[in-house]
Amino acid sequence: MASEQLKINPPENRLRGGVPKVGIRPTIDGRLGGVRESLEDQTMAMAKTAARIISENLRQPSGLPVECVIADRCIGGVAEAAMAAEKFSRAGVGVSLTVTPCWCYGSETMDMDPLIPKAIWGFNGTERPGAVYLAAVLAAHSQKGLPAFGIYGRHVQDAGDDSVPQDVQEKILRFARCGLAAATMRGASYLSMGSVSMGIGGSIVQEEFFQSYLGMRNEYVDMSEFVRRFEEEIYDPEEYRHALAWVKKHCREGADDNPPEKQRSRKQKDEDWARVVQMTLIARDLMVGNPRLEELGFGEEALGHNALAAGFQGQRQWTDHFPNGDFMEAILNSSFDWNGIRSPYILATENDSLNGASMLLGYLLTGTAQIFADVRTFWSAEAIKRVTGVEPKGLAENGIIHLINSGPAALDGTGRMSRDGKPAIKPFWEVTPEEAMKCLEVTEWCPADLGYFRGGGYSTDFLTTGGMPVTMSRLNIIRGLGPVLQIAEGHTAELPGKVHDALDARTNPTWPTTWFVPRLTGKGPFSDVYSVMANWGANHGAISYGHIGADLITLASMLRIPVCMHNVESIYRPSAWGAFGMDPEGADYRACRNFGSLYG
C-alpha cells in the first residue's frame, strides 16, 4: 500500500453513549427593575464567548468536536439554576463552567452537582463586582464540599471590553480539557484480559481505584477467550486476510537474536504472524465490539466490553505457549493500522492497570498515542564513558534514563512525525499517511527472545528520535494513602550511534528504546537524573508527547489524586486547596484526603 493510499478515518466515538459536553452557566444579579436588565446582554455574551473559545480550541480525544451547551437563560436564582441543571442532564453535560460580569446570589445560582467538575469565571471589571461574586461563590463551593476552580483575569478590563485575556483563556481551556478527560472516563470500562502478570503490583487490579477515582467499571476475560475465538474463528475473516497481507507488506521482520539451534522455523514464524494478527483483531473486538461479528452470527461478542482502556496479562501463562502480545499492543496503541489512520487504543502490557490508567490520562488530555516503557536503567555520564569511551554531550551530559520494554510501545513513539519541522507525536487527525509510513519504515519486528517468550511472537524494535518534549507519568497505590501521581517533564535524547548500540546491546537490542532526560530543578527528586530514577515508584512509566504536567496536576486535583513528585511550575487547582496550608504539595494531600475521591 503506497502511503498516499492509507485511509484517513473520520473521528468516531467507539464507546456506548454520547461524549461529554461542556455546560456554560451565565449567572446574573437577579434584581429586576433595572439591575438585571442592564446585565443580560453582557452576561450572555460572556457565555457565548466562553463556548466559542472552547469549541474552537479543543477536541475530544476521539477527534470529535467539543460541544458546549449554554443555559437557555441567565441564572439569577435557584429556579433558573434548576432549569439549567435539567437541560444539562438531558444534553449529556459532563463539565460545568459558570461565567458572570457581576454580583450574583452565590448559593442560589451555583452548580450543585457533586460529580461534575466545575469552574467559575468572574470578569475583572470595576463597574460591577464580578470578583466579589467569584470569591463568594467559591467560598460557598468550599463550604459545601464541592471544590471549584476560579478564573479571574490579572488586569482590570473596561465594562464594554469583550476581549478575553490570554491568562483567562489558558485557564478556561485547561479546566475544560481536564474536565472533559474526567467526564469521559465516567461509566467506561477497564478490561483485564487475563490476571496478574509475574507478580507486578500494577496488574493487581484495584476496583476501588477505578470506580471511586476514575468513575470506571472493571471488566474481565480470561486469556482462554482468545483460544476460543481462534478455534471458532470469531473475528472478521475478510479483515483478517486484509490485515495479514498488509502486515506482510509493511511490517519488516528484524534479526533473530536467538541461538541458531533454538530459532523457530520459517513455518513457525509465519504461523506466529498469523496468530498475532488474529490476537490484535480479537483484543480490539473485546474492548469495543464489532458489528461485523453480529453479521457472522456472534451477537454477544459483537457488543464488546465498552472499554476505554485495557490490559493484557501475557506473561507467563500465555507467552509460555502462545506468541506474545507485543505486536498486538504496539499496533493497537498506535494511531494507524491496516484500516488506516485512526485514534489509538489504550492497551497496557502485562495488564499493568496503573500504567494503563496513566496512559489513559495522557491520551485523554492530548489525543495522542502513548509510549509504555520500563523505567529500566539510569546511565550516569561516568558509566557511559567507562563502557563506550565517549563522554556524553548535550542533553545526556548529566546522565540519561533508558526507557525500554519488550515491544508494546506505540509506533508513533519513533518520533517520525513532525510539527513545525521538529519531531513530534501528533493526534491522529493531524497525522499524514506519509508520516504513518515513516513510523512503519523505521520499525523492525524481531522474533521474540525465546528465553522470555517460549511461545514465540515478535517484538517491536525502534529508536525514538531525540529532541521531543515529553512527560513521563505514573499512578501508584499506597496502602493507607490511596493513589498518588508522579510526573517528570523532560526531553527525548539522541546518542551517537556507537554509544546507543553499546548501551542497547547490554539489555535487549530487539526492543524499542527511548532515551529520556528529565528537566532538573536542583531540588528533591529532581536534583539530578539519578534521583528521578531512584524516586520513581514502579517499574513502568507512561510517556506522552509534550509538557503536559500542568494539565495532569489539574486533572489529578479534579479526581482527588495527590501529586507526590513533579517538576512543573504552573499549578492550577480548585480554590479550596488554598485553605490547606501554604506548601502546595502538602496542601494537595490534605485537600484530597478531606474531600475524598470524586466518584467515591
Coordinates of C-alpha atoms in Angstrom, one line a residue:
M1 CA 0.0 0.0 0.0
A2 CA 1.5 3.3 -1.0
S3 CA 1.4 6.0 1.7
E4 CA -1.0 8.2 -0.3
Q5 CA -3.5 5.3 -0.2
L6 CA -3.5 5.0 3.6
K7 CA -7.0 5.8 4.6
I8 CA -7.7 8.7 6.9
N9 CA -10.6 7.6 9.1
P10 CA -13.1 10.2 10.4
P11 CA -13.4 10.8 14.2
E12 CA -15.7 8.4 15.9
N13 CA -16.9 7.6 19.4
R14 CA -16.2 3.9 20.0
L15 CA -18.0 3.8 23.3
R16 CA -21.7 3.3 24.1
G17 CA -23.4 6.6 24.9
G18 CA -22.5 10.2 23.9
V19 CA -19.4 12.1 24.5
P20 CA -19.5 14.6 27.4
K21 CA -20.3 18.2 26.7
V22 CA -19.3 21.4 28.4
G23 CA -22.2 23.3 30.1
I24 CA -21.9 27.1 30.2
R25 CA -23.9 28.8 33.0
P26 CA -24.3 32.6 32.7
T27 CA -25.2 33.8 36.2
I28 CA -26.6 37.3 36.9
D29 CA -27.8 39.6 39.6
G30 CA -31.5 38.6 39.8
R31 CA -32.9 42.0 40.8
L32 CA -35.4 43.2 38.2
G33 CA -36.3 46.8 37.8
G34 CA -33.1 48.0 36.1
V35 CA -30.2 45.9 37.5
R36 CA -30.8 42.5 35.8
E37 CA -32.0 44.1 32.6
S38 CA -28.8 46.1 32.2
L39 CA -26.6 43.0 32.5
E40 CA -28.5 40.4 30.4
D41 CA -26.7 41.0 27.1
Q42 CA -23.2 41.3 28.6
T43 CA -23.7 38.1 30.7
M44 CA -25.0 36.0 27.9
A45 CA -22.2 37.4 25.6
M46 CA -19.7 36.1 28.1
A47 CA -21.2 32.6 27.9
K48 CA -21.1 32.6 24.1
T49 CA -17.5 33.8 24.2
A50 CA -16.5 31.0 26.5
A51 CA -18.3 28.5 24.4
R52 CA -16.5 29.8 21.3
I53 CA -13.1 29.6 22.9
I54 CA -13.6 26.0 24.0
S55 CA -15.2 24.8 20.8
E56 CA -12.6 26.4 18.6
N57 CA -9.5 25.2 20.5
L58 CA -10.4 21.8 21.9
R59 CA -11.3 18.4 20.5
Q60 CA -12.4 15.2 22.2
P61 CA -9.6 12.7 22.3
S62 CA -11.5 10.7 19.7
G63 CA -11.2 13.7 17.4
L64 CA -14.8 14.7 17.6
P65 CA -15.6 18.4 18.2
V66 CA -16.2 19.6 21.7
E67 CA -19.8 20.8 22.1
C68 CA -20.9 23.5 24.5
V69 CA -24.4 23.8 25.9
I70 CA -25.4 27.2 27.1
A71 CA -28.3 27.6 29.6
D72 CA -31.4 28.9 28.0
R73 CA -31.5 32.0 30.2
C74 CA -29.3 33.8 32.6
I75 CA -29.3 32.3 36.1
G76 CA -30.5 34.7 38.7
G77 CA -31.7 32.3 41.4
V78 CA -32.4 28.7 42.3
A79 CA -35.3 28.2 39.9
E80 CA -33.2 29.1 36.9
A81 CA -30.3 27.1 38.3
A82 CA -32.6 24.1 38.3
M83 CA -33.7 24.8 34.7
A84 CA -30.1 24.8 33.6
A85 CA -29.4 21.6 35.5
E86 CA -32.3 19.9 33.8
K87 CA -31.1 21.0 30.4
F88 CA -27.6 19.9 31.1
S89 CA -28.7 16.5 32.3
R90 CA -30.7 15.9 29.1
A91 CA -27.9 17.1 26.9
G92 CA -25.1 15.0 28.5
V93 CA -23.1 17.7 30.0
G94 CA -20.1 16.5 32.0
V95 CA -18.3 19.7 32.7
S96 CA -19.7 23.0 34.2
L97 CA -18.4 26.5 33.6
T98 CA -20.2 29.4 35.3
V99 CA -19.5 32.9 33.9
T100 CA -20.5 36.4 35.1
P101 CA -19.5 40.0 35.0
C102 CA -21.4 41.0 38.1
W103 CA -22.6 40.2 41.6
C104 CA -25.0 37.2 41.9
Y105 CA -26.5 35.3 44.7
G106 CA -23.9 32.7 45.4
S107 CA -25.5 29.6 46.9
E108 CA -28.7 30.3 44.9
T109 CA -27.0 30.3 41.5
M110 CA -24.2 27.8 42.0
D111 CA -23.9 24.3 40.3
M112 CA -24.7 21.7 43.0
D113 CA -23.9 18.5 41.0
P114 CA -21.2 16.8 43.1
L115 CA -20.0 14.6 40.2
I116 CA -19.3 17.3 37.6
P117 CA -16.0 19.3 37.6
K118 CA -16.8 23.0 37.9
A119 CA -15.2 26.4 37.5
I120 CA -16.3 30.0 37.7
W121 CA -15.1 32.8 35.5
G122 CA -15.6 36.2 37.2
F123 CA -15.0 39.2 34.9
N124 CA -12.3 41.6 36.3
G125 CA -14.0 45.0 35.9
T126 CA -14.7 47.8 38.2
E127 CA -18.2 48.8 37.2
R128 CA -19.7 45.6 38.5
P129 CA -18.3 43.3 41.3
G130 CA -17.8 40.1 39.3
A131 CA -14.8 39.4 41.5
V132 CA -16.9 39.7 44.6
Y133 CA -19.3 37.1 43.3
L134 CA -16.4 34.8 42.3
A135 CA -15.0 35.0 45.8
A136 CA -18.4 34.5 47.4
V137 CA -19.5 31.5 45.3
L138 CA -16.0 29.8 45.6
A139 CA -16.4 30.1 49.3
A140 CA -19.8 28.6 49.1
H141 CA -18.5 25.7 47.0
S142 CA -15.7 25.1 49.6
Q143 CA -18.2 25.3 52.5
K144 CA -20.5 22.7 50.8
G145 CA -17.7 20.4 49.9
L146 CA -17.9 21.0 46.2
P147 CA -14.5 22.2 45.1
A148 CA -14.4 24.6 42.2
F149 CA -11.8 26.3 40.1
G150 CA -11.6 30.1 40.0
I151 CA -10.9 32.1 36.8
Y152 CA -10.1 35.7 37.2
G153 CA -8.0 37.9 34.8
R154 CA -4.9 39.6 36.1
H155 CA -5.7 43.0 34.7
V156 CA -8.8 45.2 35.0
Q157 CA -10.9 45.5 31.9
D158 CA -13.4 48.1 30.9
A159 CA -17.1 47.2 31.1
G160 CA -17.5 47.1 27.4
D161 CA -14.4 45.2 26.6
D162 CA -15.4 41.8 25.3
S163 CA -11.9 40.5 24.7
V164 CA -10.6 37.6 26.7
P165 CA -7.1 38.0 28.2
Q166 CA -4.6 35.2 27.5
D167 CA -4.4 34.2 31.1
V168 CA -8.1 33.8 31.3
Q169 CA -8.2 31.8 28.1
E170 CA -5.5 29.4 29.3
K171 CA -7.4 28.7 32.5
I172 CA -10.7 28.2 30.6
L173 CA -9.1 25.7 28.3
R174 CA -7.1 23.9 30.9
F175 CA -10.1 23.4 33.0
A176 CA -12.3 22.3 30.1
R177 CA -9.7 19.9 28.8
C178 CA -9.2 18.3 32.2
G179 CA -12.9 18.3 33.0
L180 CA -13.7 16.5 29.7
A181 CA -11.0 13.9 30.5
A182 CA -12.6 13.2 33.9
A183 CA -16.1 13.1 32.4
T184 CA -15.0 10.8 29.5
M185 CA -13.8 8.1 31.9
R186 CA -17.1 8.1 33.9
G187 CA -19.1 5.0 33.0
A188 CA -16.5 3.5 30.7
S189 CA -14.6 0.2 31.4
Y190 CA -11.1 -1.0 32.0
L191 CA -10.9 -4.5 30.6
S192 CA -8.5 -7.0 32.1
M193 CA -7.5 -9.7 29.6
G194 CA -6.1 -12.2 32.0
S195 CA -5.0 -11.5 35.5
V196 CA -1.7 -10.7 37.4
S197 CA 1.5 -10.8 35.3
M198 CA 4.6 -12.1 37.1
G199 CA 3.5 -10.6 40.4
I200 CA 3.6 -7.0 39.1
G201 CA 1.7 -4.8 41.6
G202 CA 0.1 -2.6 38.9
S203 CA -1.5 -5.7 37.4
I204 CA -3.3 -6.4 40.7
V205 CA -6.3 -4.5 39.5
Q206 CA -7.8 -2.4 42.3
E207 CA -11.5 -2.0 41.6
E208 CA -11.9 0.6 44.3
F209 CA -9.4 2.9 42.5
F210 CA -11.1 2.6 39.1
Q211 CA -14.6 3.0 40.5
S212 CA -14.1 5.7 43.1
Y213 CA -11.4 7.8 41.5
L214 CA -11.9 7.4 37.7
G215 CA -15.6 6.6 37.7
M216 CA -14.9 3.5 35.6
R217 CA -16.1 -0.1 35.9
N218 CA -13.9 -3.2 35.7
E219 CA -14.5 -6.0 33.2
Y220 CA -12.6 -9.3 33.0
V221 CA -12.0 -12.0 30.5
D222 CA -9.7 -15.0 30.8
M223 CA -7.0 -15.3 28.2
S224 CA -8.5 -18.6 27.1
E225 CA -11.2 -16.4 25.4
F226 CA -8.5 -15.8 22.7
V227 CA -8.2 -19.5 22.2
R228 CA -11.9 -19.9 21.8
R229 CA -12.0 -17.1 19.3
F230 CA -9.1 -18.6 17.4
E231 CA -10.7 -22.0 17.2
E232 CA -14.3 -20.8 16.4
E233 CA -13.0 -18.1 14.1
I234 CA -14.7 -15.3 16.0
Y235 CA -13.2 -12.4 14.1
D236 CA -13.9 -10.8 10.7
P237 CA -12.3 -13.2 8.2
E238 CA -12.1 -10.5 5.5
E239 CA -10.4 -8.0 7.7
Y240 CA -8.0 -10.8 8.9
R241 CA -6.9 -11.6 5.3
H242 CA -6.5 -7.9 4.5
A243 CA -4.6 -7.3 7.8
L244 CA -2.2 -10.2 7.3
A245 CA -1.4 -9.1 3.8
W246 CA -0.8 -5.5 5.0
V247 CA 1.5 -6.8 7.7
K248 CA 3.5 -8.9 5.4
K249 CA 4.0 -5.9 3.1
H250 CA 4.7 -3.2 5.7
C251 CA 6.0 -4.8 8.9
R252 CA 9.6 -5.5 8.3
E253 CA 10.9 -8.6 10.1
G254 CA 14.1 -8.0 12.1
A255 CA 17.1 -10.1 13.1
D256 CA 16.6 -13.3 15.1
D257 CA 18.9 -13.0 18.0
N258 CA 18.1 -16.4 19.5
P259 CA 20.8 -19.1 19.3
P260 CA 20.6 -20.8 15.9
E261 CA 19.7 -24.1 17.4
K262 CA 16.7 -22.6 19.2
Q263 CA 15.3 -20.4 16.4
R264 CA 11.8 -21.2 15.2
S265 CA 11.4 -22.5 11.7
R266 CA 10.2 -20.2 8.9
K267 CA 6.9 -22.1 9.0
Q268 CA 6.6 -21.5 12.7
K269 CA 7.4 -17.8 12.3
D270 CA 4.7 -17.4 9.6
E271 CA 2.2 -19.1 11.9
D272 CA 3.2 -16.6 14.6
W273 CA 2.5 -13.7 12.2
A274 CA -1.0 -15.1 11.6
R275 CA -1.6 -15.6 15.3
V276 CA -0.5 -12.1 16.4
V277 CA -2.7 -10.5 13.7
Q278 CA -5.7 -12.6 15.0
M279 CA -4.9 -11.6 18.5
T280 CA -5.0 -7.9 17.5
L281 CA -8.4 -8.2 16.0
I282 CA -9.7 -10.2 19.0
A283 CA -8.4 -7.8 21.6
R284 CA -9.9 -4.8 19.8
D285 CA -13.2 -6.6 19.5
L286 CA -13.2 -7.5 23.1
M287 CA -12.6 -3.8 24.0
V288 CA -15.1 -2.0 21.8
G289 CA -17.1 -4.7 20.0
N290 CA -17.5 -5.1 16.2
P291 CA -20.9 -5.0 14.4
R292 CA -19.4 -7.4 11.8
L293 CA -19.4 -10.2 14.3
E294 CA -23.2 -10.0 14.6
E295 CA -23.5 -10.5 10.9
L296 CA -21.3 -13.6 11.3
G297 CA -23.7 -15.0 14.0
F298 CA -21.8 -13.8 17.1
G299 CA -24.3 -11.3 18.6
E300 CA -23.0 -11.3 22.1
E301 CA -19.3 -11.0 21.1
A302 CA -20.3 -8.1 18.8
L303 CA -21.0 -5.9 21.8
G304 CA -17.6 -5.8 23.4
H305 CA -16.9 -4.5 26.9
N306 CA -17.2 -0.7 26.3
A307 CA -13.5 -0.5 27.3
L308 CA -11.8 2.9 27.1
A309 CA -8.6 1.1 28.2
A310 CA -7.4 -2.5 28.7
G311 CA -4.5 -4.6 29.7
F312 CA -3.2 -8.0 28.5
Q313 CA -1.5 -10.3 31.1
G314 CA 0.6 -12.3 28.6
Q315 CA 3.4 -13.5 30.8
R316 CA 3.7 -16.1 31.6
Q317 CA 0.7 -18.4 31.3
W318 CA 0.1 -17.1 27.7
T319 CA 3.6 -16.5 26.5
D320 CA 5.0 -19.8 27.6
H321 CA 2.8 -21.5 25.0
F322 CA 1.4 -18.8 22.5
P323 CA 3.0 -15.9 20.7
N324 CA 3.5 -12.9 22.9
G325 CA 1.2 -9.8 22.8
D326 CA 3.8 -7.3 21.7
F327 CA 2.6 -6.8 18.1
M328 CA -1.0 -6.6 19.3
E329 CA -0.1 -4.0 21.9
A330 CA 2.1 -1.9 19.6
I331 CA -0.4 -1.8 16.8
L332 CA -3.4 -1.1 18.9
N333 CA -1.6 1.7 20.8
S334 CA -0.5 3.3 17.6
S335 CA -2.7 5.8 15.6
F336 CA -2.8 3.7 12.4
D337 CA -3.1 0.1 11.2
W338 CA -4.3 -1.7 8.1
N339 CA -7.6 0.2 8.3
G340 CA -5.8 3.5 8.0
I341 CA -5.2 6.4 10.4
R342 CA -7.4 6.3 13.5
S343 CA -7.4 7.2 17.2
P344 CA -5.2 4.9 19.3
Y345 CA -6.5 2.2 21.7
I346 CA -5.0 2.2 25.2
L347 CA -3.7 -1.2 25.9
A348 CA -1.3 -1.9 28.8
T349 CA 1.3 -4.7 28.6
E350 CA 1.4 -7.2 31.5
N351 CA -2.0 -5.9 32.4
D352 CA -0.3 -3.1 34.4
S353 CA -3.6 -1.4 35.0
L354 CA -2.0 1.6 36.8
N355 CA 0.3 2.3 33.9
G356 CA -2.7 1.7 31.6
A357 CA -4.6 4.4 33.7
S358 CA -1.6 6.7 33.4
M359 CA -1.5 6.2 29.6
L360 CA -5.2 6.9 29.6
L361 CA -4.8 10.2 31.4
G362 CA -2.2 11.3 28.8
Y363 CA -4.3 10.2 25.9
L364 CA -7.4 12.0 27.1
L365 CA -5.5 15.2 27.6
T366 CA -3.7 15.2 24.3
G367 CA -5.4 12.8 21.9
T368 CA -2.0 11.3 21.1
A369 CA -0.7 7.8 21.2
Q370 CA 1.2 6.9 24.4
I371 CA 4.5 5.1 25.0
F372 CA 4.5 2.3 27.5
A373 CA 8.0 1.5 28.8
D374 CA 10.1 0.1 31.6
V375 CA 11.9 2.7 33.5
R376 CA 14.9 0.4 33.2
T377 CA 18.3 1.9 33.7
F378 CA 20.0 5.1 34.8
W379 CA 23.2 5.7 32.9
S380 CA 25.5 8.3 34.5
A381 CA 27.8 10.2 32.3
E382 CA 30.7 8.4 34.1
A383 CA 29.2 5.0 33.4
I384 CA 28.6 5.9 29.7
K385 CA 32.2 6.9 29.3
R386 CA 33.5 3.8 31.0
V387 CA 31.5 1.5 28.8
T388 CA 31.8 3.3 25.5
G389 CA 34.9 5.5 25.8
V390 CA 32.7 8.5 24.8
E391 CA 31.8 11.4 27.2
P392 CA 28.2 12.3 26.6
K393 CA 27.3 15.8 25.5
G394 CA 24.2 17.9 25.2
L395 CA 21.0 16.6 26.9
A396 CA 22.8 13.4 28.1
E397 CA 25.7 15.2 29.8
N398 CA 24.2 14.7 33.3
G399 CA 23.1 11.2 32.7
I400 CA 20.1 9.6 31.0
I401 CA 17.3 7.1 31.7
H402 CA 16.8 4.2 29.4
L403 CA 13.1 3.6 28.7
I404 CA 12.7 0.2 27.1
N405 CA 10.2 -2.7 27.1
S406 CA 9.6 -5.9 25.3
G407 CA 7.5 -4.5 22.5
P408 CA 4.3 -2.7 23.3
A409 CA 5.4 0.9 22.6
A410 CA 3.2 2.7 20.1
L411 CA 4.9 3.2 16.7
D412 CA 4.1 6.9 17.0
G413 CA 6.9 6.8 19.6
T414 CA 9.5 6.6 16.8
G415 CA 9.1 10.4 16.6
R416 CA 9.0 10.3 12.8
M417 CA 6.0 12.7 12.7
S418 CA 6.8 16.4 12.7
R419 CA 5.4 19.7 13.8
D420 CA 7.0 23.0 12.7
G421 CA 9.9 21.0 11.3
K422 CA 10.6 19.3 14.7
P423 CA 9.9 15.6 15.7
A424 CA 6.6 15.1 17.3
I425 CA 3.8 12.7 18.2
K426 CA 0.5 14.1 16.9
P427 CA -3.2 13.4 17.5
F428 CA -4.4 11.1 14.7
W429 CA -6.4 13.8 12.9
E430 CA -3.1 15.6 12.2
V431 CA -1.2 12.5 11.1
T432 CA -0.5 12.3 7.4
P433 CA -0.2 9.0 5.5
E434 CA 3.4 9.7 4.8
E435 CA 4.2 10.2 8.5
A436 CA 2.5 6.9 9.4
M437 CA 4.5 5.1 6.8
K438 CA 7.7 6.6 8.1
C439 CA 7.0 5.2 11.5
L440 CA 6.5 1.8 10.0
E441 CA 9.6 2.0 7.8
V442 CA 11.9 2.6 10.8
T443 CA 10.4 -0.2 12.9
E444 CA 11.6 -3.8 12.8
W445 CA 9.6 -6.7 14.2
C446 CA 12.2 -9.1 15.7
P447 CA 11.4 -12.7 16.5
A448 CA 10.8 -12.8 20.2
D449 CA 13.5 -13.7 22.7
L450 CA 12.6 -17.4 23.4
G451 CA 14.1 -17.2 26.8
Y452 CA 11.4 -14.7 27.8
F453 CA 8.7 -15.8 25.4
R454 CA 8.7 -19.6 24.8
G455 CA 5.7 -19.4 22.6
G456 CA 7.4 -17.1 20.1
G457 CA 5.9 -13.9 18.6
Y458 CA 7.5 -10.6 17.6
S459 CA 9.0 -7.7 19.5
T460 CA 8.9 -4.1 18.3
D461 CA 12.3 -2.6 17.7
F462 CA 12.8 1.1 17.1
L463 CA 14.8 4.1 18.4
T464 CA 12.9 7.2 19.4
T465 CA 14.1 10.4 17.8
G466 CA 15.8 12.9 20.1
G467 CA 14.6 16.4 20.9
M468 CA 10.9 15.8 21.6
P469 CA 9.4 17.4 24.7
V470 CA 7.7 14.6 26.7
T471 CA 6.1 13.9 30.0
M472 CA 6.5 10.7 31.9
S473 CA 3.8 9.9 34.5
R474 CA 2.8 7.1 36.7
L475 CA -0.1 6.3 39.1
N476 CA 0.8 4.3 42.2
I477 CA -1.4 3.0 45.0
I478 CA -0.1 3.2 48.6
R479 CA -1.9 1.3 51.3
G480 CA -3.4 3.6 53.8
L481 CA -2.9 6.6 51.5
G482 CA -4.5 5.6 48.2
P483 CA -3.5 6.6 44.7
V484 CA -0.7 9.1 44.0
L485 CA 0.6 10.5 40.8
Q486 CA 4.2 11.1 39.7
I487 CA 5.2 13.5 36.9
A488 CA 8.5 14.1 35.2
E489 CA 8.7 16.5 32.2
G490 CA 11.8 16.3 30.0
H491 CA 13.0 15.5 26.5
T492 CA 13.9 12.5 24.4
A493 CA 17.7 12.5 23.7
E494 CA 19.8 11.2 20.9
L495 CA 23.1 9.4 21.5
P496 CA 25.9 8.8 19.0
G497 CA 25.2 5.6 17.0
K498 CA 28.0 3.6 18.6
V499 CA 27.1 4.8 22.1
H500 CA 23.5 3.8 21.6
D501 CA 24.5 0.4 20.2
A502 CA 26.8 -0.4 23.0
L503 CA 24.3 0.5 25.7
D504 CA 21.3 -1.0 23.9
A505 CA 23.2 -4.3 23.5
R506 CA 23.6 -4.7 27.2
T507 CA 19.8 -5.2 27.7
N508 CA 17.9 -6.4 24.6
P509 CA 18.6 -4.8 21.2
T510 CA 15.3 -6.2 19.8
W511 CA 13.2 -3.9 22.0
P512 CA 12.2 -0.2 21.4
T513 CA 14.4 2.4 23.1
T514 CA 13.6 5.9 24.2
W515 CA 16.4 7.8 25.8
F516 CA 14.9 10.2 28.4
V517 CA 16.3 13.2 30.2
P518 CA 14.0 14.8 32.8
R519 CA 14.2 18.5 33.4
L520 CA 16.1 19.2 36.6
T521 CA 15.1 21.8 39.2
G522 CA 18.0 21.2 41.6
K523 CA 15.6 20.2 44.4
G524 CA 14.4 16.9 45.9
P525 CA 13.8 14.1 43.4
F526 CA 14.8 16.5 40.5
S527 CA 18.1 17.4 41.9
D528 CA 19.8 15.2 39.4
V529 CA 18.8 12.5 36.8
Y530 CA 19.7 9.7 39.2
S531 CA 17.3 11.0 41.8
V532 CA 14.4 10.9 39.3
M533 CA 15.1 7.2 38.6
A534 CA 15.6 6.5 42.3
N535 CA 12.3 8.1 43.3
W536 CA 10.2 6.5 40.6
G537 CA 7.5 4.4 42.2
A538 CA 7.2 1.4 39.9
N539 CA 8.9 -0.4 37.1
H540 CA 6.8 1.2 34.3
G541 CA 6.0 4.7 33.1
A542 CA 3.6 6.2 30.6
I543 CA 5.3 8.7 28.2
S544 CA 3.2 11.4 26.5
Y545 CA 4.3 13.9 23.9
G546 CA 4.6 17.5 25.1
H547 CA 5.0 19.0 28.5
I548 CA 1.5 18.2 29.9
G549 CA 2.4 18.2 33.6
A550 CA 0.3 21.3 34.4
D551 CA -2.7 19.6 32.9
L552 CA -2.0 16.4 34.7
I553 CA -1.8 18.3 38.0
T554 CA -5.2 20.0 37.3
L555 CA -6.8 16.7 36.3
A556 CA -5.4 14.9 39.4
S557 CA -6.9 17.5 41.7
M558 CA -10.3 17.0 40.0
L559 CA -10.1 13.3 40.7
R560 CA -8.7 14.0 44.2
I561 CA -5.4 12.2 43.5
P562 CA -2.4 13.9 45.2
V563 CA 0.7 14.5 43.1
C564 CA 3.8 13.3 45.0
M565 CA 6.5 14.2 42.6
H566 CA 6.7 16.8 39.8
N567 CA 8.9 19.4 38.1
V568 CA 6.1 21.6 36.9
E569 CA 5.9 25.4 37.6
S570 CA 2.3 26.1 36.7
I571 CA -0.1 24.7 39.2
Y572 CA -3.9 25.2 38.8
R573 CA -6.1 23.5 41.4
P574 CA -9.5 24.2 42.9
S575 CA -9.6 27.4 45.1
A576 CA -10.3 25.3 48.2
W577 CA -6.8 23.9 48.1
G578 CA -5.5 27.2 49.3
A579 CA -7.2 26.6 52.7
F580 CA -5.0 23.5 53.4
G581 CA -1.7 25.2 54.0
M582 CA 1.0 27.3 52.2
D583 CA 3.0 24.3 50.9
P584 CA 1.4 23.3 47.6
E585 CA 2.3 19.6 47.8
G586 CA 1.2 19.1 51.4
A587 CA -2.0 21.1 50.8
D588 CA -2.7 18.8 47.9
Y589 CA -2.5 15.7 50.1
R590 CA -4.7 17.2 52.8
A591 CA -7.3 18.5 50.4
C592 CA -7.6 15.2 48.5
R593 CA -8.0 13.3 51.7
N594 CA -10.5 15.8 53.1
F595 CA -12.8 15.9 50.0
G596 CA -12.4 12.2 49.1
S597 CA -12.4 10.6 45.7
L598 CA -14.6 12.4 43.0
Y599 CA -16.8 9.3 42.4
G600 CA -16.4 7.8 45.9

